[in-house]
Coordinates of C-alpha atoms in Angstrom, one line a residue:
M1 CA 52.9 26.1 -104.3
S2 CA 50.6 28.0 -101.9
L3 CA 47.9 30.6 -102.3
A4 CA 50.5 33.2 -101.2
D5 CA 52.7 32.2 -104.1
L6 CA 49.9 32.9 -106.5
R7 CA 49.1 36.4 -105.4
P8 CA 51.3 38.1 -108.0
R9 CA 49.5 36.0 -110.7
W10 CA 46.0 36.9 -109.7
G11 CA 45.7 39.2 -112.7
L12 CA 46.5 36.3 -115.1
V13 CA 44.2 34.0 -113.2
L14 CA 41.3 36.4 -113.6
L15 CA 42.1 37.1 -117.2
G16 CA 42.1 33.4 -117.9
E17 CA 38.8 33.0 -116.1
A18 CA 37.2 35.9 -118.1
V19 CA 38.3 34.2 -121.4
V20 CA 36.9 30.8 -120.3
V21 CA 33.5 32.3 -119.2
A22 CA 33.3 34.3 -122.5
L23 CA 34.0 31.2 -124.5
V24 CA 31.3 29.2 -122.7
L25 CA 28.8 32.0 -123.2
A26 CA 29.6 32.2 -126.9
L27 CA 29.5 28.5 -127.7
R28 CA 25.9 27.8 -126.7
H29 CA 22.4 29.3 -126.6
Y30 CA 20.9 29.4 -123.1
P31 CA 17.1 29.9 -123.2
G32 CA 16.7 29.5 -119.4
L33 CA 13.4 27.6 -119.0
D34 CA 14.0 26.8 -115.3
L35 CA 15.2 30.4 -114.6
E36 CA 11.8 31.5 -115.8
V37 CA 10.2 29.3 -113.2
Y38 CA 12.4 30.7 -110.4
L39 CA 11.6 34.3 -111.5
G40 CA 8.0 33.4 -111.9
G41 CA 8.0 32.1 -108.4
A42 CA 9.6 35.3 -107.1
K43 CA 7.0 37.4 -108.9
T44 CA 4.2 35.3 -107.5
L45 CA 5.3 36.1 -104.0
L46 CA 4.6 39.8 -104.8
T47 CA 0.9 38.9 -105.6
D48 CA -2.0 37.2 -103.9
R49 CA -1.7 34.1 -106.0
P50 CA -0.6 30.8 -104.5
L51 CA 3.0 29.8 -105.3
Y52 CA 2.3 26.0 -105.1
G53 CA -0.3 23.9 -106.9
T54 CA -0.6 26.1 -110.0
P55 CA 1.9 25.7 -112.8
L56 CA 3.8 28.8 -113.9
A57 CA 3.6 29.9 -117.5
T58 CA 6.8 30.5 -119.4
S59 CA 7.7 32.1 -122.7
Q60 CA 8.5 28.7 -124.2
N61 CA 4.9 27.6 -124.2
I62 CA 5.5 25.2 -121.2
S63 CA 3.9 25.6 -117.8
L64 CA 5.9 24.1 -114.9
P65 CA 5.2 23.8 -111.2
F66 CA 7.4 25.6 -108.6
L67 CA 8.8 22.6 -106.6
Y68 CA 11.4 24.3 -104.4
P69 CA 11.3 25.6 -100.9
P70 CA 9.9 29.2 -100.5
F71 CA 13.4 30.5 -99.9
A72 CA 14.3 29.7 -103.5
A73 CA 11.6 32.2 -104.6
V74 CA 12.7 34.8 -102.1
L75 CA 16.3 34.4 -103.3
F76 CA 15.3 35.5 -106.8
L77 CA 13.3 38.6 -105.8
P78 CA 16.1 41.0 -106.6
A79 CA 16.4 39.6 -110.1
T80 CA 12.8 40.4 -110.9
V81 CA 13.8 44.0 -111.6
L82 CA 16.4 43.1 -114.2
P83 CA 15.9 42.2 -117.9
F84 CA 15.7 38.4 -118.3
A85 CA 18.7 38.3 -120.6
V86 CA 20.9 40.0 -118.0
T87 CA 19.8 37.6 -115.3
M88 CA 20.4 34.7 -117.5
H89 CA 23.9 35.8 -118.6
V90 CA 24.9 36.6 -115.0
L91 CA 23.6 33.2 -113.7
T92 CA 25.5 31.4 -116.5
A93 CA 28.7 33.2 -115.9
V94 CA 28.5 32.6 -112.1
S95 CA 27.7 29.0 -112.7
V96 CA 30.8 28.5 -115.0
I97 CA 32.9 30.2 -112.3
A98 CA 31.3 27.8 -109.7
V99 CA 32.4 24.8 -111.8
G100 CA 36.0 26.1 -111.6
V101 CA 35.7 26.7 -107.9
T102 CA 34.4 23.2 -107.3
A103 CA 37.2 21.6 -109.3
Y104 CA 39.8 23.8 -107.6
F105 CA 38.9 22.7 -104.1
V106 CA 38.4 19.1 -105.0
V107 CA 41.8 18.8 -106.6
R108 CA 43.5 20.9 -104.0
S109 CA 42.1 18.6 -101.3
L110 CA 43.3 15.5 -103.1
T111 CA 46.7 16.8 -104.1
G112 CA 47.6 19.6 -101.7
R113 CA 48.9 21.6 -104.7
T114 CA 47.4 24.8 -106.1
D115 CA 49.5 24.4 -109.3
A116 CA 47.5 21.2 -110.0
A117 CA 44.2 22.7 -108.9
L118 CA 44.2 25.7 -111.1
P119 CA 44.6 23.9 -114.5
A120 CA 42.0 21.4 -113.3
A121 CA 39.6 24.3 -112.7
Y122 CA 40.0 25.7 -116.2
G123 CA 39.8 22.2 -117.7
A124 CA 36.6 21.4 -115.8
Q125 CA 35.0 24.6 -117.0
L126 CA 35.8 23.9 -120.7
A127 CA 34.9 20.2 -120.3
G128 CA 31.5 21.3 -119.0
I129 CA 30.6 22.4 -122.5
V130 CA 30.3 18.7 -123.5
L131 CA 29.2 17.1 -120.3
D132 CA 25.4 16.6 -120.4
P133 CA 24.6 17.6 -116.8
I134 CA 26.7 20.8 -116.9
W135 CA 25.5 22.1 -120.2
R136 CA 21.8 21.2 -119.5
T137 CA 22.1 23.1 -116.1
L138 CA 23.4 26.1 -118.0
T139 CA 20.8 25.8 -120.7
F140 CA 17.9 25.6 -118.3
G141 CA 19.2 28.3 -116.0
Q142 CA 19.3 26.0 -113.0
V143 CA 21.2 26.5 -109.8
N144 CA 22.6 23.0 -109.3
I145 CA 26.2 24.0 -110.0
L146 CA 26.0 26.8 -107.5
L147 CA 24.6 24.5 -104.8
M148 CA 27.4 22.0 -105.5
A149 CA 30.0 24.7 -105.2
L150 CA 28.6 25.8 -101.9
V151 CA 28.8 22.3 -100.5
V152 CA 32.3 21.7 -101.8
V153 CA 33.7 25.0 -100.5
D154 CA 32.0 24.3 -97.1
A155 CA 33.4 20.8 -96.9
L156 CA 36.9 21.3 -98.4
A157 CA 38.0 24.9 -98.1
P158 CA 40.7 25.3 -95.4
G159 CA 40.3 27.7 -92.5
R160 CA 36.6 27.3 -92.1
S161 CA 36.4 25.3 -88.8
R162 CA 34.1 27.9 -87.1
T163 CA 31.7 28.3 -90.0
R164 CA 31.8 25.0 -91.7
G165 CA 28.2 23.7 -92.3
L166 CA 26.6 27.0 -92.8
L167 CA 27.0 27.1 -96.6
T168 CA 25.5 23.6 -96.8
G169 CA 22.6 24.7 -94.8
L170 CA 22.1 27.6 -97.2
A171 CA 22.2 25.2 -100.1
A172 CA 19.6 23.0 -98.4
A173 CA 17.3 25.9 -98.0
V174 CA 17.2 26.4 -101.8
K175 CA 16.8 22.6 -102.5
L176 CA 16.4 20.0 -99.8
T177 CA 18.8 17.3 -101.1
P178 CA 22.0 19.0 -99.7
L179 CA 20.7 18.1 -96.2
L180 CA 22.1 14.6 -96.8
F181 CA 25.6 16.1 -96.4
V182 CA 24.9 16.1 -92.7
L183 CA 25.8 12.4 -93.1
F184 CA 29.2 13.4 -94.4
F185 CA 29.9 15.7 -91.5
V186 CA 28.8 13.1 -88.9
L187 CA 30.8 10.3 -90.4
T188 CA 33.9 12.5 -90.7
K189 CA 33.3 13.4 -87.0
D190 CA 32.7 17.1 -87.6
F191 CA 29.6 17.2 -85.4
R192 CA 29.6 20.9 -85.0
A193 CA 29.5 21.3 -88.8
A194 CA 26.6 18.9 -88.9
A195 CA 24.8 21.0 -86.3
R196 CA 25.5 24.2 -88.2
T197 CA 24.1 22.7 -91.4
V198 CA 20.8 21.8 -89.7
A199 CA 20.7 25.1 -87.8
G200 CA 21.5 27.2 -90.9
F201 CA 18.8 25.5 -92.8
A202 CA 16.3 25.9 -90.0
V203 CA 17.1 29.5 -89.4
I204 CA 16.8 30.5 -93.1
S205 CA 13.6 28.5 -93.4
A206 CA 12.1 30.1 -90.3
I207 CA 13.0 33.6 -91.4
T208 CA 11.4 32.8 -94.8
W209 CA 8.3 31.6 -93.0
L210 CA 8.1 35.0 -91.2
V211 CA 8.4 36.8 -94.5
T212 CA 6.0 34.5 -96.4
P213 CA 3.8 32.8 -93.8
A214 CA 1.0 31.5 -96.0
T215 CA 3.4 30.3 -98.8
S216 CA 5.7 28.6 -96.3
A217 CA 2.8 26.9 -94.4
S218 CA 1.5 25.6 -97.7
Y219 CA 4.9 24.1 -98.7
W220 CA 6.0 22.6 -95.4
T221 CA 2.6 21.2 -94.4
E222 CA 1.4 19.9 -97.8
H223 CA 3.4 20.4 -101.0
V224 CA 6.7 19.1 -99.7
F225 CA 5.1 15.7 -99.5
K226 CA 3.8 15.9 -103.1
I227 CA 6.9 16.9 -105.0
D228 CA 7.3 13.6 -106.8
A229 CA 3.6 13.6 -107.7
S230 CA 3.8 16.9 -109.4
V231 CA 6.0 15.7 -112.2
G232 CA 6.5 12.5 -114.2
T233 CA 9.1 10.7 -112.1
E234 CA 9.2 7.7 -114.5
Y235 CA 10.6 10.0 -117.2
V236 CA 14.1 8.7 -118.3
S237 CA 15.6 12.0 -117.2
N238 CA 15.0 11.0 -113.6
Q239 CA 18.3 9.2 -112.9
S240 CA 17.5 8.1 -109.4
L241 CA 16.3 4.9 -107.6
R242 CA 12.7 6.2 -107.7
G243 CA 12.8 6.7 -111.4
F244 CA 14.5 3.3 -111.9
L245 CA 11.8 1.5 -109.9
E246 CA 8.9 3.2 -111.7
R247 CA 10.4 2.5 -115.1
L248 CA 10.5 -1.2 -114.1
G249 CA 6.9 -1.0 -113.1
I250 CA 7.6 -1.4 -109.4
D251 CA 5.3 1.2 -107.8
G252 CA 4.7 1.9 -104.2
Q253 CA 6.6 3.8 -101.4
A254 CA 7.6 0.6 -99.5
W255 CA 10.0 -0.6 -102.2
W256 CA 11.5 2.9 -102.6
F257 CA 11.9 3.4 -98.8
A258 CA 13.6 0.0 -98.6
G259 CA 16.0 0.9 -101.4
V260 CA 16.8 4.2 -99.7
V261 CA 17.7 2.5 -96.5
V262 CA 20.1 0.1 -98.4
L263 CA 21.6 3.1 -100.3
L264 CA 22.0 5.1 -97.1
A265 CA 23.8 2.2 -95.4
L266 CA 26.0 1.7 -98.5
T267 CA 26.8 5.4 -98.7
A268 CA 27.7 5.5 -95.0
L269 CA 30.0 2.5 -95.4
A270 CA 31.6 4.1 -98.5
I271 CA 32.3 7.4 -96.7
A272 CA 33.8 5.5 -93.7
R273 CA 36.0 3.5 -96.1
V274 CA 37.4 6.2 -98.3
R275 CA 38.1 8.7 -95.4
Q276 CA 39.8 11.3 -97.5
P277 CA 37.5 14.4 -97.4
A278 CA 37.1 15.1 -101.1
L279 CA 36.4 11.4 -101.8
A280 CA 33.9 11.3 -99.0
V281 CA 32.0 14.3 -100.1
V282 CA 31.7 13.0 -103.7
V283 CA 30.6 9.6 -102.4
C284 CA 27.9 11.4 -100.3
A285 CA 26.8 13.3 -103.3
V286 CA 26.4 10.2 -105.4
G287 CA 24.4 8.5 -102.7
G288 CA 22.2 11.6 -102.4
L289 CA 21.5 11.6 -106.1
L290 CA 20.5 8.0 -106.0
M291 CA 18.3 8.4 -102.9
S292 CA 16.5 11.6 -104.0
P293 CA 13.0 10.9 -105.5
I294 CA 14.0 13.2 -108.4
S295 CA 17.5 13.5 -109.8
W296 CA 17.1 14.8 -113.3
T297 CA 20.1 14.4 -115.6
H298 CA 21.0 18.0 -115.0
H299 CA 21.2 17.3 -111.2
W300 CA 24.2 15.1 -111.9
T301 CA 26.6 18.1 -112.0
W302 CA 28.7 16.2 -109.5
C303 CA 30.0 14.4 -112.7
V304 CA 32.8 17.0 -112.6
P305 CA 34.1 16.1 -109.1
I306 CA 33.5 12.4 -109.9
L307 CA 35.8 12.5 -112.9
L308 CA 38.4 14.6 -111.1
V309 CA 38.5 12.1 -108.2
C310 CA 38.9 9.2 -110.7
G311 CA 41.8 10.9 -112.3
C312 CA 43.5 12.0 -109.1
V313 CA 43.2 8.5 -107.5
G314 CA 44.7 7.0 -110.7
V315 CA 47.7 9.3 -110.7
R316 CA 48.2 8.9 -106.9
A317 CA 48.1 5.1 -107.2
W318 CA 50.5 4.8 -110.1
P319 CA 52.8 2.8 -110.0
A320 CA 52.6 1.5 -106.4
D321 CA 49.1 0.1 -106.9
R322 CA 48.6 -0.3 -110.6
R323 CA 45.4 -2.4 -110.2
L324 CA 43.8 0.5 -108.3
A325 CA 45.1 3.0 -110.8
W326 CA 43.7 1.1 -113.7
W327 CA 40.3 0.8 -111.9
A328 CA 40.3 4.5 -111.3
F329 CA 41.3 5.4 -114.9
A330 CA 38.7 3.0 -116.3
S331 CA 36.0 4.4 -114.1
G332 CA 36.8 7.9 -115.1
A333 CA 36.9 7.0 -118.8
V334 CA 33.5 5.2 -118.6
G335 CA 32.1 8.1 -116.6
A336 CA 33.4 10.7 -119.1
A337 CA 31.8 8.8 -122.0
L338 CA 28.4 8.4 -120.2
F339 CA 28.2 12.0 -119.0
A340 CA 29.2 13.3 -122.5
V341 CA 26.9 11.0 -124.5
A342 CA 24.0 10.7 -122.0
P343 CA 22.7 7.4 -123.5
M344 CA 19.2 7.7 -122.0
W345 CA 18.3 10.3 -124.6
F346 CA 18.8 7.8 -127.4
D347 CA 16.1 5.6 -126.0
P348 CA 13.2 5.3 -128.6
A349 CA 10.7 6.0 -125.8
P350 CA 12.3 8.6 -123.5
D351 CA 9.0 10.2 -122.5
H352 CA 7.6 7.0 -121.0
N353 CA 9.2 4.1 -119.1
G354 CA 11.9 3.5 -121.6
S355 CA 12.1 0.7 -124.2
G356 CA 13.2 -2.2 -122.0
G357 CA 15.5 -4.9 -123.1
W358 CA 19.1 -3.9 -123.8
W359 CA 17.9 -0.3 -123.9
R360 CA 17.5 -0.5 -120.1
L361 CA 21.3 -0.2 -119.7
A362 CA 21.2 3.1 -121.6
T363 CA 18.1 4.3 -119.9
E364 CA 19.5 3.7 -116.4
S365 CA 23.1 4.6 -117.2
F366 CA 23.7 7.4 -114.8
E367 CA 22.2 5.7 -111.7
L368 CA 23.9 2.3 -112.6
Y369 CA 27.2 4.1 -112.9
G370 CA 26.7 5.8 -109.6
L371 CA 25.7 2.6 -107.9
V372 CA 28.9 0.9 -109.2
L373 CA 31.0 3.7 -107.8
L374 CA 29.3 3.4 -104.4
V375 CA 29.9 -0.3 -104.3
L376 CA 33.6 0.0 -105.4
A377 CA 34.1 2.7 -102.7
A378 CA 32.5 0.6 -100.0
A379 CA 34.2 -2.6 -101.0
T380 CA 37.9 -1.6 -100.5
T381 CA 40.1 0.3 -98.1
R382 CA 42.9 0.6 -100.7
V383 CA 41.9 4.2 -101.5
A384 CA 42.0 5.2 -97.9
R385 CA 45.5 3.7 -97.5
L386 CA 46.5 5.5 -100.6
F387 CA 45.8 8.9 -99.0
A388 CA 46.8 7.8 -95.4
D389 CA 50.1 9.7 -95.6
G390 CA 48.3 12.9 -96.6
F391 CA 50.3 15.4 -98.5
P392 CA 52.3 16.1 -100.6
F393 CA 50.8 14.7 -103.8
P394 CA 53.7 13.5 -106.0
A395 CA 55.4 16.3 -107.9
P396 CA 55.9 15.8 -111.6
G397 CA 58.3 12.9 -112.3
K398 CA 57.8 11.4 -108.8
H399 CA 55.4 8.8 -107.5
P400 CA 53.8 8.1 -104.1
N401 CA 54.4 5.0 -102.0
P402 CA 57.3 3.7 -104.0
S403 CA 57.7 0.0 -103.9
P404 CA 61.2 -1.3 -104.8
S405 CA 59.8 -4.7 -105.4
G406 CA 57.1 -3.4 -107.6
E407 CA 54.4 -5.2 -105.5
H408 CA 50.9 -3.9 -105.2
L409 CA 49.5 -2.7 -101.9
P410 CA 47.7 -5.4 -100.0
N411 CA 44.1 -5.9 -100.8

């Protein structure tokens, strides 16, 4: 089924989307603490006060620093004229839609079938209600889901050869971490997209500098190097290598830099091994989350593509390579449980370095899971061979790579 086949059904698709968004909005309360910070940053730009170095007060009796590039504040300037509740509801609705968009293009890339991608999109939106990174992002009023969708559309949407990379550059201008997806474009030999990512990021940042020269100078010459010093990176919510090392009592930039180099090499190897675009972009995202100095639990919105990839690989592999299929299904089941339960929040000492002992497995659950996925992706070429024949994904009742003898693919 192609997009053209779906045109007569767009009314039903939009109706279904409206129902899903309304349901998600109705099931939870979204106070929007981080949205207050974004709006506070935008309002600060309209005054003579410095944006960086001074925490911004919120209505929830918490003052938080503005840690993002100046463009993030500029982006929210139009929203400063709207009532907060309106902005919060719009951001939540758009974020829910972005979950569906992300799921759609990931599954479409893996299967080549829109009839599989649409149900996956609806399912991902509803599953987000119980997945910790998704509902926390919605609750905080964060933009992580939107940035994820920009990257996924940029990397996987068809017919974008002349503009691919620009959306990733836009995402990186809001938060720096998406710059790592340059690695994805380079290793998939789309060097023009890599150049567009860097150029888009640079142009947006340069224009922002012209609009806010003092603020931009303060950020790019000073505060960008102090981001991790502005917050407690040892807090259990920081599910990255940096947080892991600090909770173990291993301080110092040298160890972290060494770990980042190892993770960068592992991520590059995994991308080269999996080859398939959706798999590669998810692998790159996991590597970026681990390498970033700060990856709060609500930054792990990539849990949705991770789980979809596990499911699609399992279905694609069965029954020709049952060992790979079981690994994929098991990885997805473990991931679904971890992202739904978020074990780190059960640690008796979540505000500090964690409780140690067996609690360490719970405290470090997201980054340990991500590391295992990277190692698995880097350790085998079975997944790449699975998708080597491209499309079509097996239709219902059929299976790919049939093996009359029932043998597995070679290891």
